PDB file of C-alpha atoms in Angstrom:
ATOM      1  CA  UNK A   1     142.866  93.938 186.664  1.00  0.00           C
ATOM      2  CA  UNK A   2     140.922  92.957 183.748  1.00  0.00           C
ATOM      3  CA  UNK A   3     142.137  96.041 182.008  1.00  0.00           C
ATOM      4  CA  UNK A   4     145.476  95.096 182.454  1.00  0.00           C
ATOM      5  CA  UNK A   5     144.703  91.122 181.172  1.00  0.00           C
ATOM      6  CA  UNK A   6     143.141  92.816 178.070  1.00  0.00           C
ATOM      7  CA  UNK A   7     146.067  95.052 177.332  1.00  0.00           C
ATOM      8  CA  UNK A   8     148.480  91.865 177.685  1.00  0.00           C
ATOM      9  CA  UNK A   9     146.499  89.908 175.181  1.00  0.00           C
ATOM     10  CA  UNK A  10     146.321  92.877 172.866  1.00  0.00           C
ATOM     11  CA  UNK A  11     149.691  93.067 173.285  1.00  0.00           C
ATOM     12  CA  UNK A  12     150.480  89.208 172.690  1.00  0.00           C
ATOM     13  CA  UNK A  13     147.888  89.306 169.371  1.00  0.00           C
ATOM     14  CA  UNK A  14     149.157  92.329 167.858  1.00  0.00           C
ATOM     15  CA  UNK A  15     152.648  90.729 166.406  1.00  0.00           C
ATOM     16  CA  UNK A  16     150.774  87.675 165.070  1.00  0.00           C
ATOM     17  CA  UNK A  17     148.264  90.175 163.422  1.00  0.00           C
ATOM     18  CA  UNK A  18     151.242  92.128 162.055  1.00  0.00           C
ATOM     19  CA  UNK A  19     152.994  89.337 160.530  1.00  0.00           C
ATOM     20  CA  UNK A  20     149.814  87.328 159.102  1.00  0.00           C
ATOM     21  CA  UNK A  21     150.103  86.156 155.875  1.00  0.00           C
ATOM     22  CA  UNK A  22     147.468  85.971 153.216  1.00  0.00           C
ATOM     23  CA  UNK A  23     146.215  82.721 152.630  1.00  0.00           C
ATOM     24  CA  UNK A  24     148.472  80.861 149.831  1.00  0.00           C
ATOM     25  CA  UNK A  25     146.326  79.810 146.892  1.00  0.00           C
ATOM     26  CA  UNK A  26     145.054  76.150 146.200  1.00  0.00           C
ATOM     27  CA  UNK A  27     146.707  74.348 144.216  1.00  0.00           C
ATOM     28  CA  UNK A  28     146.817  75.251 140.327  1.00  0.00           C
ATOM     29  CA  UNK A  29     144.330  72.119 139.855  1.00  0.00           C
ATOM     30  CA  UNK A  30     141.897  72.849 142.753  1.00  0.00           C
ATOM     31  CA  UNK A  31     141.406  76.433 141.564  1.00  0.00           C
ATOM     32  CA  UNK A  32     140.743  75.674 137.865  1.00  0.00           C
ATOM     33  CA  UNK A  33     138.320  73.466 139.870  1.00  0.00           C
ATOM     34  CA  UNK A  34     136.550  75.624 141.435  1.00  0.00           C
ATOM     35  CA  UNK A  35     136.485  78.326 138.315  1.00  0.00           C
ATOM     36  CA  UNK A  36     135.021  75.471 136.201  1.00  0.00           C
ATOM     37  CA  UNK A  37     132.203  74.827 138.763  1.00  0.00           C
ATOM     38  CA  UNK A  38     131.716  78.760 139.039  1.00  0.00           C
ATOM     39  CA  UNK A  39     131.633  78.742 135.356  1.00  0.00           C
ATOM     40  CA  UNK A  40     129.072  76.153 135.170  1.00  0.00           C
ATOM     41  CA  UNK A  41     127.344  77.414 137.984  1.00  0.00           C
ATOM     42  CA  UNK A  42     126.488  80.717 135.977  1.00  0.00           C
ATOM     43  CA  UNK A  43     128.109  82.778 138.651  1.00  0.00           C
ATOM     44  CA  UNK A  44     130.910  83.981 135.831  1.00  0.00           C
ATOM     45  CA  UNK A  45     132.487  86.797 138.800  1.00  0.00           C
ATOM     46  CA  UNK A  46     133.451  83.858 141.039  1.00  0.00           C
ATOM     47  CA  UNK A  47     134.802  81.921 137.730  1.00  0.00           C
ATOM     48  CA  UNK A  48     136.806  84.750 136.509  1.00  0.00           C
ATOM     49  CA  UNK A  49     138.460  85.455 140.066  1.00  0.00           C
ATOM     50  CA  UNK A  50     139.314  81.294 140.414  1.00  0.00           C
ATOM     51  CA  UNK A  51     140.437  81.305 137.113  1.00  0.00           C
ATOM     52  CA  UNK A  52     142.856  84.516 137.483  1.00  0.00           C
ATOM     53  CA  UNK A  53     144.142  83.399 140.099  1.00  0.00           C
ATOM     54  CA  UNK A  54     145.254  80.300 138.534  1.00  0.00           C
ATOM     55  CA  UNK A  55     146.490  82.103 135.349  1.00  0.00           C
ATOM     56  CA  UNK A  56     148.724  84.339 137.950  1.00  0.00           C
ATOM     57  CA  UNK A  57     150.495  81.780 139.799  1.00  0.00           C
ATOM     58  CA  UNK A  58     153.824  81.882 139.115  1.00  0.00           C
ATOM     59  CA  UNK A  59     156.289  79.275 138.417  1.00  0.00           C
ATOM     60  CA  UNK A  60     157.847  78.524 142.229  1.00  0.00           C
ATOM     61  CA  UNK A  61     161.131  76.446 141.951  1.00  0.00           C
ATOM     62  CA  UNK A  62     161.100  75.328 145.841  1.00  0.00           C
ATOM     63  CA  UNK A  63     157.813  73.443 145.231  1.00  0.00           C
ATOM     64  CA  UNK A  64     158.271  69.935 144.683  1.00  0.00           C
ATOM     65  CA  UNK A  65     156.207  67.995 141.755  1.00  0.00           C
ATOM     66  CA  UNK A  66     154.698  69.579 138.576  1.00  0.00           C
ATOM     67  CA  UNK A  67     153.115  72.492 140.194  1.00  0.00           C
ATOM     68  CA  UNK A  68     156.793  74.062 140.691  1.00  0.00           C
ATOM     69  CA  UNK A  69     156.272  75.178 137.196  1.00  0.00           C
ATOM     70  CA  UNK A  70     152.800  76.875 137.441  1.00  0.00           C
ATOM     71  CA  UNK A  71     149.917  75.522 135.604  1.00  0.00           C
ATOM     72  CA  UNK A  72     151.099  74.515 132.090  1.00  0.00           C
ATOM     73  CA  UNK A  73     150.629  76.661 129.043  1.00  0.00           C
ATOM     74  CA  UNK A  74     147.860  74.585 127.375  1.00  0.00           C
ATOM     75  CA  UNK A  75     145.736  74.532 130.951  1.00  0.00           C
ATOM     76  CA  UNK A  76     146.622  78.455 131.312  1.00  0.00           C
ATOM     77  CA  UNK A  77     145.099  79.141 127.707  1.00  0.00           C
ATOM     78  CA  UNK A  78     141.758  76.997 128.882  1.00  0.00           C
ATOM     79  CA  UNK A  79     141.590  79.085 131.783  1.00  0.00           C
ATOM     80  CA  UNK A  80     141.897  82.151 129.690  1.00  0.00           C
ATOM     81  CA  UNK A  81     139.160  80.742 127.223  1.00  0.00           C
ATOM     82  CA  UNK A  82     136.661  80.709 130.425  1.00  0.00           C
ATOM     83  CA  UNK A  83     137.608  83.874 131.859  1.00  0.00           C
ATOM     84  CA  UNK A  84     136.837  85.381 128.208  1.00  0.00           C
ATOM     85  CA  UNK A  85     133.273  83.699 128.102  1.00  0.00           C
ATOM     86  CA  UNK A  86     132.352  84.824 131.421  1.00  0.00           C
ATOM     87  CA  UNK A  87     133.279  88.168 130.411  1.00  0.00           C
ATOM     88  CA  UNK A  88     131.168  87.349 127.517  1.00  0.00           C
ATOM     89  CA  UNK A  89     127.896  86.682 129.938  1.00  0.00           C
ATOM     90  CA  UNK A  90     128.246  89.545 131.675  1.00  0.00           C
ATOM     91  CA  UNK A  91     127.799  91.502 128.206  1.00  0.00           C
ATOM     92  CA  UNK A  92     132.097  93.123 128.618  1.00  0.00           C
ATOM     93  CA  UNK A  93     132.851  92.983 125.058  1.00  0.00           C
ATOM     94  CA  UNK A  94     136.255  94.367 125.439  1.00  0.00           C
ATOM     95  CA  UNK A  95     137.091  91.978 128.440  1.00  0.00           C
ATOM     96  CA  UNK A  96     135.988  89.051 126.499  1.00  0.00           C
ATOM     97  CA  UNK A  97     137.978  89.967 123.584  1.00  0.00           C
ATOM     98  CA  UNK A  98     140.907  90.490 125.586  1.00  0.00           C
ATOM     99  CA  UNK A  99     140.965  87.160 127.470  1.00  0.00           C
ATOM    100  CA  UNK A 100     140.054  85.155 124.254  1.00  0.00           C
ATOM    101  CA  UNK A 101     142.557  86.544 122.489  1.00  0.00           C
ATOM    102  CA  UNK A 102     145.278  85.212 125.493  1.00  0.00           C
ATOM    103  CA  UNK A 103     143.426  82.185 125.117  1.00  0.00           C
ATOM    104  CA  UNK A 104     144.453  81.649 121.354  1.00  0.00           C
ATOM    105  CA  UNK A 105     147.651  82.983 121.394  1.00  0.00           C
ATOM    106  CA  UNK A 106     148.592  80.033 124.241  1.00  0.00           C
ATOM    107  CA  UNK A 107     146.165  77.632 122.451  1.00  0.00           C
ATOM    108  CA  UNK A 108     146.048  78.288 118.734  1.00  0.00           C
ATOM    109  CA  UNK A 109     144.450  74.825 118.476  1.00  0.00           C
ATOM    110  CA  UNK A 110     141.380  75.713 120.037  1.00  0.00           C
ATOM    111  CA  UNK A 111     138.717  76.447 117.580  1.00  0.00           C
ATOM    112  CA  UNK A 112     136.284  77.463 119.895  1.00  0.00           C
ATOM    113  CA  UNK A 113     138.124  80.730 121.543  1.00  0.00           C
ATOM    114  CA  UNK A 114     138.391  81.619 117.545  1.00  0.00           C
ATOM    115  CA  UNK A 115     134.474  80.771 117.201  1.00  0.00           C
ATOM    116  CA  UNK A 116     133.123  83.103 120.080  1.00  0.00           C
ATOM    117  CA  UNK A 117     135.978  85.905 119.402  1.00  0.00           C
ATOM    118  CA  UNK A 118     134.856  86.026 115.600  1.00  0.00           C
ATOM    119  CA  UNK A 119     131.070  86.353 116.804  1.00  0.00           C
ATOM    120  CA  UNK A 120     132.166  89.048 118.967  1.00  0.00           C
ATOM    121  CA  UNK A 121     133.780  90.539 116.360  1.00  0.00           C
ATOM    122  CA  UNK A 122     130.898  90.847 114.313  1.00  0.00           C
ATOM    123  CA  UNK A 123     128.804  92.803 117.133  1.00  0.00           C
ATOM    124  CA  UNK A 124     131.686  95.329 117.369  1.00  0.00           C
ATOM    125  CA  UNK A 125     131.408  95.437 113.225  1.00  0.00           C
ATOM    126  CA  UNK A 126     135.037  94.720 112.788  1.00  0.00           C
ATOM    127  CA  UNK A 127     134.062  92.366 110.256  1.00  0.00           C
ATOM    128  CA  UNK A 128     137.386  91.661 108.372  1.00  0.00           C
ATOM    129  CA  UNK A 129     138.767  90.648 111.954  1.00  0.00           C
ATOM    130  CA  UNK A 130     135.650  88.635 112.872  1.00  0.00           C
ATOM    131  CA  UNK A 131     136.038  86.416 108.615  1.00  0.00           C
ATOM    132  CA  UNK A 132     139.481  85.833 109.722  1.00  0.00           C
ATOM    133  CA  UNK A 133     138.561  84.099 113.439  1.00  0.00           C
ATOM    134  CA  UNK A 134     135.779  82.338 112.077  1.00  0.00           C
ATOM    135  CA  UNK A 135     137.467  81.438 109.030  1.00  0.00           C
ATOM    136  CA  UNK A 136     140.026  79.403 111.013  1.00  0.00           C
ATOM    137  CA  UNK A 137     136.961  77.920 113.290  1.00  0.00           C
ATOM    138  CA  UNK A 138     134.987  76.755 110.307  1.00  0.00           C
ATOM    139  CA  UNK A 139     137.985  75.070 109.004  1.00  0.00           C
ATOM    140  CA  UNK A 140     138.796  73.534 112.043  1.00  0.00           C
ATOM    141  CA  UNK A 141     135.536  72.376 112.974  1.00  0.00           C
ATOM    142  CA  UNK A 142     134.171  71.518 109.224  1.00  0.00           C
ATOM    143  CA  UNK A 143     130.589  69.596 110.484  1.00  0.00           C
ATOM    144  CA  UNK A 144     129.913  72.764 113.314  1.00  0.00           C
ATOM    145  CA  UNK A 145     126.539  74.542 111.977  1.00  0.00           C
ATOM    146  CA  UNK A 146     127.171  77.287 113.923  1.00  0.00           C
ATOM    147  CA  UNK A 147     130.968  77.774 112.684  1.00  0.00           C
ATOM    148  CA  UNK A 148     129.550  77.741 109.553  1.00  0.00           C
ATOM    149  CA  UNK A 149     126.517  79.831 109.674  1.00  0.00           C
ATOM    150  CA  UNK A 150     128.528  82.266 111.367  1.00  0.00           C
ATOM    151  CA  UNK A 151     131.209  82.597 108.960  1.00  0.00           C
ATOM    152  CA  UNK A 152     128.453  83.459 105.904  1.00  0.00           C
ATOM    153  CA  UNK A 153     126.897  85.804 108.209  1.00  0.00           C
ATOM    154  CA  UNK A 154     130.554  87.207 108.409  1.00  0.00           C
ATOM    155  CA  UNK A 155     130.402  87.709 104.746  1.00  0.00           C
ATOM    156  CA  UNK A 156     127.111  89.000 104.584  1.00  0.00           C
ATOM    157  CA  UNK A 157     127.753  91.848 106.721  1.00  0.00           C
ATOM    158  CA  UNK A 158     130.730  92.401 104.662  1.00  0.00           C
ATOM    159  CA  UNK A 159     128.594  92.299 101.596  1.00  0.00           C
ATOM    160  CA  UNK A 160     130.494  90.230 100.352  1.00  0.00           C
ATOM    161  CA  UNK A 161     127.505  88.312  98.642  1.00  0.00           C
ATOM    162  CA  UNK A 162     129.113  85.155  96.614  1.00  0.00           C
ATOM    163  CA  UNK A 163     131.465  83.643  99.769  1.00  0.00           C
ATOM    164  CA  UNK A 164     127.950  84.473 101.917  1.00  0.00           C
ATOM    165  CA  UNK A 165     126.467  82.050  99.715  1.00  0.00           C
ATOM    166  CA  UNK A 166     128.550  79.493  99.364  1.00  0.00           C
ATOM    167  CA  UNK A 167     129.080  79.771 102.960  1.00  0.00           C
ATOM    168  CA  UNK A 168     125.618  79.223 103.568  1.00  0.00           C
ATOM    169  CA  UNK A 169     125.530  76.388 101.168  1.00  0.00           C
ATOM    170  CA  UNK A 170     128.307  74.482 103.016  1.00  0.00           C
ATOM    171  CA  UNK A 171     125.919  75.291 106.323  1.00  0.00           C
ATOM    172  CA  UNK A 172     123.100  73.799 104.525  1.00  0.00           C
ATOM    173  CA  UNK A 173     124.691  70.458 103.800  1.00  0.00           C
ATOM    174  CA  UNK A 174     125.760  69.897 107.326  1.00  0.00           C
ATOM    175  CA  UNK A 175     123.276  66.623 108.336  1.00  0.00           C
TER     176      UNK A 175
END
């Protein structure tokens, strides 16, 4: 008999098992969230899967509110920024790159994606590339030492002596 009782259970549980769903995500502002705490947390493989996810949800016109829309553009570049820097920790160049440079084209404001892309730049040697990022992050951010410093170091390894110096000048007279 308890053969049988097992086999109608089994039998009960196996459409629910067939049909299960995965969980839906969070919503878009819980799972930036939870990629920001991640992030700050130092565990960057737990901040770039939060932050993925919340770059991949799609636009859902059934849902009522804001979120029907997805996260917003300027949010999605943010997230993009982090996933990029955690790349960045865990020493993936090319992933870094790749998410930094999503991160920019969404935000071109944000002089910091153009900061830590140009520095990357510079370890790869693609120096023309990395004057041109940290060009546009020195200029943005005119009182940021390390814009600065890294821009004539930019030159430098370009030897490309006189804007090196100046460059470092301008460093220099930051207080």
């Amino acid at each position: 008999h308890m053969k049988n009782k097992a086999i109608y259970v089994l039998l009960l549980l196996l459409p629910l098992a067939l049909f299960a769903q995965p969980a839906p995500n969070p919503p878009p502002p819980v799972l930036f969230q939870q990629g920001m705490q991640a992030y700050n947390n130092q565990q960057f493989d737990a901040a770039i899967a939060a932050f993925t996810r919340f770059v991949n949800i799609k636009p859902n016109p059934e849902q009522k509110g804001p979120q029907k829309g997805g996260p917003n553009p300027a949010k999605k570049g943010e997230a993009y920024y982090y996933i990029g820097m955690s790349f960045l920790k865990k020493g993936n160049l090319d992933g870094a790159v790749e998410n930094l440079s999503k991160s920019i084209e969404m935000r071109p404001d944000n002089p910091q994606a153009k900061l830590a892309r140009g520095k990357i730049y510079v370890q790869q040697k693609k120096y023309d590339l990395a004057v041109g990022d940290l060009t546009a992050a020195a200029n943005a951010m005119q009182q940021n030492e390390e814009a600065q410093f890294e821009l004539a170091m930019a030159y430098a390894w370009q030897n490309n002596y006189q804007p090196a110096i100046d460059q470092f000048k301008k460093t220099l007279a930051i207080n």
